[in-house]
Every structure is written in structure tokens, then in C-alpha cells.
XYZ file of C-alpha atoms in Angstrom:
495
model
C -20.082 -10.976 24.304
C -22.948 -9.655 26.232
C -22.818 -8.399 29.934
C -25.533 -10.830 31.179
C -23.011 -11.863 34.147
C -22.688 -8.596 35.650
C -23.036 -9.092 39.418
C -21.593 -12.399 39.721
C -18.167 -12.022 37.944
C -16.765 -13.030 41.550
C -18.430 -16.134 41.860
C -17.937 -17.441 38.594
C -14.304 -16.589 39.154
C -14.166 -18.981 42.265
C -15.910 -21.642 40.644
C -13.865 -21.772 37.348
C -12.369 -24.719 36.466
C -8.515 -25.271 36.101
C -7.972 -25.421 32.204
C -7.661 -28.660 30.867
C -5.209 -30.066 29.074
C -7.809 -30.926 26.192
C -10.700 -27.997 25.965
C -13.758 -29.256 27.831
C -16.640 -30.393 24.888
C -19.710 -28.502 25.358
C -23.239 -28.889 23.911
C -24.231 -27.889 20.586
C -23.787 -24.157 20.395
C -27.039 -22.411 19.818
C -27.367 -21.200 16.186
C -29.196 -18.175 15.150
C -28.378 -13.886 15.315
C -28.179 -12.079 18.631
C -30.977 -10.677 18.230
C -33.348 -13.304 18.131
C -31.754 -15.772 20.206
C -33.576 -15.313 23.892
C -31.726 -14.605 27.084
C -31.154 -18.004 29.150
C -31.039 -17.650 32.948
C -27.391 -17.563 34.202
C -26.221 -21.516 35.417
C -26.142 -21.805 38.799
C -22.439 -20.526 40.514
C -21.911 -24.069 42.591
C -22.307 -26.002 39.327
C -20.768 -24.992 36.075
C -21.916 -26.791 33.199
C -20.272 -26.889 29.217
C -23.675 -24.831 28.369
C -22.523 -21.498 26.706
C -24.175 -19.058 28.866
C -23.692 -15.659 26.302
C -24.890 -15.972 22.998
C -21.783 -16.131 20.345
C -22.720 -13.785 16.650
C -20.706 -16.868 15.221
C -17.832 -19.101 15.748
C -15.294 -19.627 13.248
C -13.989 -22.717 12.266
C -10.755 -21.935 13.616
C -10.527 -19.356 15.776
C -7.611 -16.217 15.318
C -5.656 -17.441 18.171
C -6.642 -21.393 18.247
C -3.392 -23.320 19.061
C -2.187 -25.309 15.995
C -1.563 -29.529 17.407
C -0.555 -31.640 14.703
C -2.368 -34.932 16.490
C -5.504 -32.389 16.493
C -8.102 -33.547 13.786
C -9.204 -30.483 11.221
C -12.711 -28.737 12.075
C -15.396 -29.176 9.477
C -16.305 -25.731 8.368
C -20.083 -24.472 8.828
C -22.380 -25.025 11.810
C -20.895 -27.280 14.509
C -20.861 -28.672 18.000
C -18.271 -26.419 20.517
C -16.317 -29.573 21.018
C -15.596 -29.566 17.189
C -14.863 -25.585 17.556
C -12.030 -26.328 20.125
C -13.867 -24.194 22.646
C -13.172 -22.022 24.734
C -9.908 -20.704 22.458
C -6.483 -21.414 24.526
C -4.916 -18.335 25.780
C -3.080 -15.985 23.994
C 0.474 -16.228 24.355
C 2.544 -13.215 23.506
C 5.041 -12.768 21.512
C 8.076 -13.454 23.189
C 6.852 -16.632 24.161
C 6.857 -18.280 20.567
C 9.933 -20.504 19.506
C 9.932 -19.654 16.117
C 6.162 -20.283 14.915
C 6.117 -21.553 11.184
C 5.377 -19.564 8.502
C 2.058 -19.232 6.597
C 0.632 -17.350 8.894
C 0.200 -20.408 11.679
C -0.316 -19.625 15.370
C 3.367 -20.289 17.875
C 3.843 -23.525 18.379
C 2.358 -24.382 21.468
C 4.035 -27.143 23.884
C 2.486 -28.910 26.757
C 0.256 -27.309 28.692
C 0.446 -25.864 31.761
C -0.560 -27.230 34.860
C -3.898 -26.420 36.330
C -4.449 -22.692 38.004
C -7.190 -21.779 39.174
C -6.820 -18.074 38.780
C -5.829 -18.064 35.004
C -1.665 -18.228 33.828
C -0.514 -15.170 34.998
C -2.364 -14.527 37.939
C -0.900 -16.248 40.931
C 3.039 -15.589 39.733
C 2.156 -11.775 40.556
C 0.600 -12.624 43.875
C 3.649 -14.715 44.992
C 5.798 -12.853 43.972
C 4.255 -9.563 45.068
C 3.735 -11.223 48.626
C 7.582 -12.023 48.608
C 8.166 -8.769 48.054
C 6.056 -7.824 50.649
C 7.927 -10.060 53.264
C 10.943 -8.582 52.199
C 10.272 -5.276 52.775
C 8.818 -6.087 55.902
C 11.749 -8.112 57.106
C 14.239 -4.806 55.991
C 11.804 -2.524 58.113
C 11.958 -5.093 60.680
C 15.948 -5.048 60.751
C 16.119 -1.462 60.241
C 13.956 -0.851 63.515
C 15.905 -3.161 65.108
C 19.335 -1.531 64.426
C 17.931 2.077 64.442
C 16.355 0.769 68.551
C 19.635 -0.169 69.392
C 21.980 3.108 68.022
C 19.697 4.916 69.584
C 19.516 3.521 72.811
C 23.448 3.525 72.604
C 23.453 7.163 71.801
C 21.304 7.600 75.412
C 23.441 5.752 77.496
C 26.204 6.945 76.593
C 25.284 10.648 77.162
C 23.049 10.882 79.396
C 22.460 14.537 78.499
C 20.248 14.363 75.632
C 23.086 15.773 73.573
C 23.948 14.325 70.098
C 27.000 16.486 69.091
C 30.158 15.785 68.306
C 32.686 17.865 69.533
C 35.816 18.528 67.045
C 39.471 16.642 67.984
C 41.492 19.276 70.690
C 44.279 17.576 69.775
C 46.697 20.404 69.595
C 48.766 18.650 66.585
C 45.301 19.293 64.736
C 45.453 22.731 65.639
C 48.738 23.394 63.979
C 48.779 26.199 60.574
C 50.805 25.545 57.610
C 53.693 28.378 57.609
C 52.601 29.632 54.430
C 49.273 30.706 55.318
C 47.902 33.728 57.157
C 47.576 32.156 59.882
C 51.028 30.643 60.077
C 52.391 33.753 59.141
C 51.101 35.727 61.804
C 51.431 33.001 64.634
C 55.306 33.531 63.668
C 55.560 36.818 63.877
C 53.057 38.354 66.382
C 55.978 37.521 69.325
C 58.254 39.765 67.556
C 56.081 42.832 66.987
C 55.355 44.857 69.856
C 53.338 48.118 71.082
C 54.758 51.222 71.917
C 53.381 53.259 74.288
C 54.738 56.978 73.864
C 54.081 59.379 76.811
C 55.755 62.702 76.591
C 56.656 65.449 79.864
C 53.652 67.730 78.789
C 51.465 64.430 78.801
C 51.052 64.480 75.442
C 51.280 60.992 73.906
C 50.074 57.990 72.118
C 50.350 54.357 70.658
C 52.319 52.610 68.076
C 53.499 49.682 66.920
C 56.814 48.001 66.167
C 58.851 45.122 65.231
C 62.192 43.667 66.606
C 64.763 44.234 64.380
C 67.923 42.343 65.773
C 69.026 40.382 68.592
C 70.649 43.103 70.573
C 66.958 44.260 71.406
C 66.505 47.410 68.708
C 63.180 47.965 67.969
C 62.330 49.692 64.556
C 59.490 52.028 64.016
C 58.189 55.368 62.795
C 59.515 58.911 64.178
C 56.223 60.093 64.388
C 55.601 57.310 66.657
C 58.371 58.404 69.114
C 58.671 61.889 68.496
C 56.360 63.435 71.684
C 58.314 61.569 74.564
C 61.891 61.154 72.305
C 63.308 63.918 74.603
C 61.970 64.121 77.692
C 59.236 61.393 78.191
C 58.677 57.905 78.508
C 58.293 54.479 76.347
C 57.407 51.357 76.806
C 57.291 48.096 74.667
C 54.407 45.579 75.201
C 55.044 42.474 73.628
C 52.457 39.751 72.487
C 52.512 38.151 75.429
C 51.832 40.995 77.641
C 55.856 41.665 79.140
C 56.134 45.167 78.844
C 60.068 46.535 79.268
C 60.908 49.908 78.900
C 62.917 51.654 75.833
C 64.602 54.422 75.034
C 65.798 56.460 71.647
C 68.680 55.707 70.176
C 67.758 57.797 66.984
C 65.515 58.814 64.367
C 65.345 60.597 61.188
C 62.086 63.007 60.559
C 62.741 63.145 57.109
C 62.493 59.744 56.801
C 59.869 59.020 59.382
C 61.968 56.460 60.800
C 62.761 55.832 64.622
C 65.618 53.028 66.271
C 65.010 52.170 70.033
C 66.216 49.658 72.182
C 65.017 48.015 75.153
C 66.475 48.837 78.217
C 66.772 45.202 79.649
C 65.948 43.173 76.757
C 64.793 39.701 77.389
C 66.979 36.477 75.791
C 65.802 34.485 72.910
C 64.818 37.916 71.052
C 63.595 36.533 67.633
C 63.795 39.308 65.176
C 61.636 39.893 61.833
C 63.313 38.237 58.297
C 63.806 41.347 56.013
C 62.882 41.498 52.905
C 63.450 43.246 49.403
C 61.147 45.369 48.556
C 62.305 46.115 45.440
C 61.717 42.515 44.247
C 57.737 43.730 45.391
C 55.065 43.547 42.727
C 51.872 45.126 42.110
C 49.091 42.173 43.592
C 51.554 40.536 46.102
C 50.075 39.784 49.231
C 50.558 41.530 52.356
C 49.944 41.635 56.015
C 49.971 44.164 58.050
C 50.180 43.922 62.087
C 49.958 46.857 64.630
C 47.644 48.221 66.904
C 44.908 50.004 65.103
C 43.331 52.615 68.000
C 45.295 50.921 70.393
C 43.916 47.141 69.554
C 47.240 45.174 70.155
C 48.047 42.510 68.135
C 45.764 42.778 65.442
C 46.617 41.362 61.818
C 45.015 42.682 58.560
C 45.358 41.294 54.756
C 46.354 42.721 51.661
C 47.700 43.506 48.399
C 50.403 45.869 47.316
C 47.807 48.064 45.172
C 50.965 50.030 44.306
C 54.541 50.961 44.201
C 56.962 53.912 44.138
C 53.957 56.536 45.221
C 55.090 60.168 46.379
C 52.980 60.335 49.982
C 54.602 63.489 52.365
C 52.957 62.794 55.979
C 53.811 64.853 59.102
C 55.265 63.490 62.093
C 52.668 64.407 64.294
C 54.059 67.358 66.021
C 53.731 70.399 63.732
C 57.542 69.559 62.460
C 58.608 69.388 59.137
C 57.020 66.919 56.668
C 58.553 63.354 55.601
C 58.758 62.492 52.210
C 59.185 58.632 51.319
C 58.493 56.457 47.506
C 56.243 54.518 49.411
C 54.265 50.721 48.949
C 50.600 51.504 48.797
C 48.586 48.339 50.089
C 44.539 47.668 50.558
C 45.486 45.966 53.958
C 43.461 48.171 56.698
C 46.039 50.428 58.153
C 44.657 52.999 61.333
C 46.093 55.183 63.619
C 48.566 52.936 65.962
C 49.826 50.948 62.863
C 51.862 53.035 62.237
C 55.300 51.970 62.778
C 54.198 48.649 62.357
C 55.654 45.825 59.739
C 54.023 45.530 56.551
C 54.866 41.672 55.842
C 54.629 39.358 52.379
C 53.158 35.973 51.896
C 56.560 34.092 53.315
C 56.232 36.578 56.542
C 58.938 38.930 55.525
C 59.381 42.846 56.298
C 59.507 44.692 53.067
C 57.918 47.947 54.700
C 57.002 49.836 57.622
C 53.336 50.988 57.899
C 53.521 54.899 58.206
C 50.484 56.684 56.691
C 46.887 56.796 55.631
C 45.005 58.368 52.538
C 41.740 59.230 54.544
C 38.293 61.046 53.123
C 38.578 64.678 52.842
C 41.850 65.225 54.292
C 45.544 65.410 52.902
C 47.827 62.217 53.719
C 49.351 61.696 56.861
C 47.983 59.939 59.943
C 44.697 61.359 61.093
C 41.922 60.107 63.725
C 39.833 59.085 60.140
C 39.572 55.099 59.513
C 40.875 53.122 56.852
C 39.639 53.698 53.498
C 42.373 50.778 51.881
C 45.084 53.280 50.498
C 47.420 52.687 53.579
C 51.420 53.631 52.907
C 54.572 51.962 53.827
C 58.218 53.249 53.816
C 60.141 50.546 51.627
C 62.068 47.986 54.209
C 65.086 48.384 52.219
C 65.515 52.352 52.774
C 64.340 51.605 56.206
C 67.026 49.295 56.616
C 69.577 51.772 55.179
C 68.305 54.431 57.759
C 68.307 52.015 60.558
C 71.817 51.117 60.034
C 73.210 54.632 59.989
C 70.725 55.417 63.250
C 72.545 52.777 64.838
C 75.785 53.524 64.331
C 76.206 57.205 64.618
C 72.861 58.462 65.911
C 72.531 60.751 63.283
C 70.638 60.159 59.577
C 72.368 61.119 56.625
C 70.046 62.278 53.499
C 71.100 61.696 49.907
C 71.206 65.239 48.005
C 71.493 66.937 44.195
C 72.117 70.682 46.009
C 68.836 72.125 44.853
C 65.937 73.775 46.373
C 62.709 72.818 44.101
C 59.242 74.073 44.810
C 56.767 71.615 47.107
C 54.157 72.395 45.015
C 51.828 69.432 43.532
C 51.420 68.374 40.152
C 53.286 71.247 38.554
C 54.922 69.104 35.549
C 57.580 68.442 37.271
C 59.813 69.723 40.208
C 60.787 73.220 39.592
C 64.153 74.712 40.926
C 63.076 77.602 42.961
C 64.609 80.404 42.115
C 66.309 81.477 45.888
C 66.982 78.766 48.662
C 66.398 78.744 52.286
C 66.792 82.098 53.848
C 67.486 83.922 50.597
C 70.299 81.742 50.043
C 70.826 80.405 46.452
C 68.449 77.868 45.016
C 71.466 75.654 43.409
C 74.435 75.163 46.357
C 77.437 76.581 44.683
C 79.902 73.731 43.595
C 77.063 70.975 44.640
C 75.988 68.020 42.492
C 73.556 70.258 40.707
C 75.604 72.730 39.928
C 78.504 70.826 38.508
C 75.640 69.248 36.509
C 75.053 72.602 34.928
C 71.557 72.708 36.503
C 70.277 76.218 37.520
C 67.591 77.579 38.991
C 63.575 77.071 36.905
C 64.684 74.569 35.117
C 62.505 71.857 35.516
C 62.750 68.070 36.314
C 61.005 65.397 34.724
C 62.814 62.154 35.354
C 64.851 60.456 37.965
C 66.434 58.029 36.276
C 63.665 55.893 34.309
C 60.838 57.662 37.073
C 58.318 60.214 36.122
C 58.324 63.294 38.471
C 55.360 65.348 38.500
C 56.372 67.588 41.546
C 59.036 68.564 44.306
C 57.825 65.813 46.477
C 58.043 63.115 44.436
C 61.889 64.408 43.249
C 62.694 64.326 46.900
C 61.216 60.578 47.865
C 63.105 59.438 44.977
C 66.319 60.731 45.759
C 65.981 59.363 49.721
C 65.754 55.964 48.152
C 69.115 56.276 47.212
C 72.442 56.473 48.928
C 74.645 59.526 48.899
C 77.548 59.006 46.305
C 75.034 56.783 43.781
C 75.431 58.628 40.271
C 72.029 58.837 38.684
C 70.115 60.468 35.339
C 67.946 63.710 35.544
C 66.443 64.801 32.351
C 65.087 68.625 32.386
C 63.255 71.248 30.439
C 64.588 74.662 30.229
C 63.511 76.857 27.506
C 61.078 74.432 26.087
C 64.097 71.962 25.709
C 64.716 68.704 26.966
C 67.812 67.584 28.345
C 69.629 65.294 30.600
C 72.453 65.452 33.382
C 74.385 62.838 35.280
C 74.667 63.445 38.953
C 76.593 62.281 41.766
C 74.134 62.157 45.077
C 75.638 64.602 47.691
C 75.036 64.178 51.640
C 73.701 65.934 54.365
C 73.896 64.911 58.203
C 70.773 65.317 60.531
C 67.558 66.789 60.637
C 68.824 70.770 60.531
């Protein structure tokens, strides 16, 4: 087909007829080629005629898609008017709309037609249904608006403001912590830890921490805590809440770096710390730690236990004699005016009392340095064996073999010196040791099942203990190993 109609395609659009039911019968086609067939002006737009406007190369008798009507008489074949052509061709109908055309290569069957439309078969269904669409989405805008107008003008009366938060529930029932988190740990036992305010006659001093530690109104904590007013100077005990009641001594043991006082009018409804076992403590337990790091009461820190049964020998803070201890090494930030404090587990038991640091460039024991995470806590349950004794006679009693060993580090072993204090003899006659048949430079490896690799670490061992508990020391002498059963001697007080 030519494109002789370019220009008015929209006007022969409008005036299209509807398609008949029967194809409209038009004059004799015009016979000839293309080429020499001349170009007819274009019929006039108001009044179609059956006139094929476009010249046609050829018709065939039937055309590809010419519907197949059995009432339909056969086309002759050759030349022959458009009305025997069936022309125009019906249109095509695709293939999903065929009912099972016969075979032979036929055409679908076709049924009745359809009614008229002036814009061919499929046109209009898309418009309709395209404007109902339309309309929809205009009526869900419309609604939408509507709703979203009102919300909002809810939202502005009812706060005036301009404000569109929403503030949380202050329901203090919401507010409430489980009791096995950190939170709920510490909620429970902040009340019962308090912060000890040490001033000595010279005005020397400083701040601590500790933890109530029965009913009667004892308050546990370090002896270095204590040590500058424990004679002649004055305490005090701050609790949570901010009651502060004074406190006094009732005994400590430097060796062990542990302190008992007691409040001098304690207050009723004392709630002391649960105790627990630290020897049931495992590398990667949790801790907490609470105290008052550089004299910031009430502050709680979190943890693990990076380590157990570790030599550490801190002073007490006043140029006395050191304390040794097997201690629980934790990651839980631990600073100067912890100390003293309770180092807690996940269930909000004691199993040790925070009493030194590891800091950066300086030997263990409680500095002005911060927390580098290897903080060091005397195991609650010699604490508790310390306490006890502190309590009842005022006085600590130390656990003993009778032998003076070296305080040199990581010799090997701990090394029996070869004379004692004050040129006395390094192995007491008639002591544990010497029954033992220990003497002096032999040198001790084990405590039982533990590895000693110096003095130190022989002596916080042995405090674990209690005097009169029978344990194993193997030794070296002469290249030799050997071992010895003991029975732990005592020794009363600090001289």
C-alpha cells in the first residue's frame, strides 16, 4: 500500500464506517501494475465511497487471513470485482482466540461478528478501561488526601506545639531490669558497696571502696585502703545513697592486703553482698567490678576473668612490706579507688576483692597510672578466710612450710635462701620444711599440681591455704627431682 493518505489519516479515521457484518461490495478493482496505474485524487473525508483509493499489486482469490463461512459462496479465481474478493479482509484474530480451527491449513473458525465500533475491535476496551483506571486512582488520591487532611489536622490540635514526637512510656514497671543483666546486677548491689574515705593524723589520705559483708555492719576491704588513718586517723563510709557513718578498724592483715571495719552506728536493714566461690571461677566468666575509680563513687565496669591463680605482690601504699596473693586477673577497668572494691560474677556474687593494677612502665601495685585491662583481685574465698579470723581475734594468721626462699622473679623456681631473717637459719629447725627433709638451695617447682617459677608465687600459693592443710612440693636438688609432703605451719600477725 502506498502512502497517498498521509495528512489526513485523522479524518479518515473519524469518518470510517463501523464494520459490517457482511464486507461492504465495492467497484471493480482497477487492474493493471503499480506502476502504470495513475494516482486518483483522495475521496472526499465527509463521504466515503467503496472506491479503492490505493492501488492493490494484486488481490488474491482468497486472501491469507480471509475468514472461512460455510454459507459463503467460493471466489472465482483470476480478475474480479472486490465484492467477489471479500474486501476489505476481516481482522486478524490471534491466536488465542481460535476454538480449535480445522485442519488443512483453514483460517479459526470465526463466529458472529462483532457489533459495530467505530474505532476498530480493540480500541475502545483500552480507553474504558484505561479511563476506569484513571478514576480509580483518582478516587484513592482523593481518599488518601482526605484521610492524610484530617491526621494531620488531628496531629495540630492536639499539640499545639508543632511537635510530632512521641515520648517513651515513664511507667516505672517499664523501667524495671531483669536480675540477670548488668544492669540488674548492679541496681542490686550498688546499696551495699560503699566509699571509704581514709584520712590519716599527718593528713595523709585517700579513697577506697568497699562492700558490706554481714549484717552486724563489717565492711570488707583492702589494707592498703585503711592503712594511713588505721591508727590514728579517721574513716568514713559513704553509701550509695549519700549517708555517710563513720568506721573504725577492727583488723587487717598486710600480707594479705585485707582490711575488716565496722560502722560505728550502723543503720538497720544492712543488706550484705552473696559470696561466692571463686574456685568454681573460669577463664571468660563475666565480671563486674564496682568502686570508685579517682574518687568517682558508684561507678560499675564489665569484664572477663582473663585469668586465674596469677602471682601479683603489690604494696600497701605506705612503704611497708609487700602483699603477696594467687590472684583473679580480669579486663574489667580497675583504677586507683577500686581498690578494695567487690569484683562480682554474672549472678552478682563476690568472688574477689579488687586490689591491684598492671600499669605501663611500672611494677604492679596501685599507682596514679589508668587502667590498661590487667586489673587483680584477691580470691573471695581467702578473703573470706582472712575476714573471719580478723573478726574474731583481731589478728591474721598466715599458713607456713618454715622456709625463707629468695623474692627473686622468674628464677625456675623458688629457691631456699641459704640464711633467714637476721642471719637466722633459712629452714626453721623442727618446722614443716624441715621434717620434710627440705634444706636450704634446694629448689621448688610445684605446689601441689601448680607451677612455681619464683618466691612470690610459692608464697601466694601457700596463703591460699589454711595452716594444718597437708600438701605436695616437688624439688630439685642436685639436678634431681623429688617430692615432699608437708603439713602447713602457722604464724600470728604481721611481725
Amino acid at each position: 500500500m502506498s502512502t497517498e493518505n498521509e495528512g489526513n489519516e485523522g479524518t479518515a479515521a473519524e469518518a470510517a464506517p463501523s464494520v459490517p457484518s457482511v464486507p461492504p461490495v465495492p467497484a471493480d478493482a482497477p487492474q493493471g501494475s503499480p506502476e502504470s496505474a495513475p494516482a486518483p485524487a483522495p475521496a472526499p473525508a465527509e463521504e466515503p465511497t467503496t472506491q479503492a483509493t490505493t492501488p492493490m499489486a494484486s488481490v488474491p482469490a482468497t486472501p491469507p487471513h480471509a475468514p472461512h463461512t460455510p454459507h459463503a459462496p467460493q471466489a472465482p479465481h483470476g480478475p474480479q470485482s472486490a465484492a467477489e474478493a471479500n474486501w476489505p479482509p476481516p481482522p486478524a484474530v490471534p491466536a488465542y482466540a481460535s476454538h480449535g480451527a480445522s485442519g488443512g491449513g483453514g483460517g479459526p473458525v470465526w463466529g458472529a461478528p462483532p457489533p459495530p465500533q467505530p474505532y476498530g475491535p480493540d480500541a475502545p476496551r483500552r480507553k474504558r478501561g484505561m479511563g476506569g483506571l484513571v478514576a480509580a486512582v483518582a478516587a484513592a488520591a482523593l481518599v488518601a488526601g482526605g484521610i492524610g487532611g484530617a491526621l494531620g489536622y488531628w496531629a495540630a490540635d492536639r499539640n499545639t506545639s508543632g511537635s510530632t514526637t512521641v515520648s517513651a512510656s515513664v511507667n516505672p514497671q517499664d523501667l524495671k531490669r531483669d536480675p540477670g543483666t548488668v544492669a540488674g546486677v548492679a541496681a542490686k548491689a550498688l546499696p551495699s558497696v560503699v566509699t571509704i574515705d581514709a584520712q590519716g593524723g599527718d593528713g595523709e589520705g585517700g579513697t577506697g571502696t568497699g562492700f558490706v559483708y554481714d549484717k552486724e555492719g563489717h565492711i570488707l576491704t583492702n589494707n592498703h585502703v585503711v592503712a594511713s588513718a588505721a591508727d590514728s586517723g579517721q574513716l568514713t563510709a559513704t553509701f550509695s545513697d549519700g549517708k555517710k557513718y563513720g568506721a573504725e578498724v577492727v583488723g587487717r592483715a598486710q600480707g594479705y592486703d585485707v582490711a575488716v571495719l565496722k560502722l560505728k552506728n550502723p543503720p538497720s536493714g544492712l543488706t550484705p553482698l552473696a559470696l561466692g566461690n571463686s574456685d568454681q571461677v573460669a577463664v571468660g566468666d563475666s565480671t563486674i567490678a564496682i568502686g570508685a575509680p579517682f574518687g568517682l563513687s558508684n561507678t560499675v565496669t564489665t569484664g572477663i576473668i582473663s585469668a586465674k591463680n596469677r602471682p601479683v605482690a603489690s604494696g600497701d601504699g605506705s612503704g611497708g612490706s609487700n602483699s603477696y596473693m594467687s590472684a583473679l586477673q580480669t579486663d574489667a577497668s580497675i583504677n586507683p579507688g577500686n581498690s578494695g572494691g567487690p569484683l562480682l560474677d554474672a549472678r552478682g556474687a563476690v568472688i574477689g576483692i579488687n586490689s591491684a593494677i598492671q600499669s605501663t612502665g611500672s611494677s604492679v601495685g596501685q599507682t596514679q597510672a589508668g587502667s590498661i585491662g590487667l586489673g587483680f583481685a584477691i580470691p573471695i574465698n581467702q578473703a573470706t578466710n582472712v575476714a573471719q579470723q580478723l573478726i574474731k581475734t583481731g589478728k591474721p594468721v598466715y599458713p607456713v612450710i618454715g622456709a625463707t626462699v629468695t623474692m627473686d622473679e622468674k628464677t625456675g623456681g623458688a629457691v631456699i635462701s641459704d640464711r633467714g631473717a637476721g642471719g637466722t637459719q633459712a629452714v626453721s629447725k623442727d618446722g614443716p620444711a624441715d621434717r620434710a627433709g627440705l634444706r636450704a638451695g634446694d629448689v621448688i617447682t610445684k605446689f601441689n599440681d601448680t607451677v612455681i617459677d619464683s618466691g612470690p608465687t610459692l608464697i601466694g600459693e601457700i596463703w591460699t591455704h589454711k595452716p594444718g592443710d597437708h600438701v605436695t612440693l616437688t624439688y630439685e636438688r642436685d639436678g634431681r627431682t623429688a617430692t615432699a609432703e608437708v603439713t602447713l605451719g602457722e604464724r600470728s600477725g604481721d611481725n
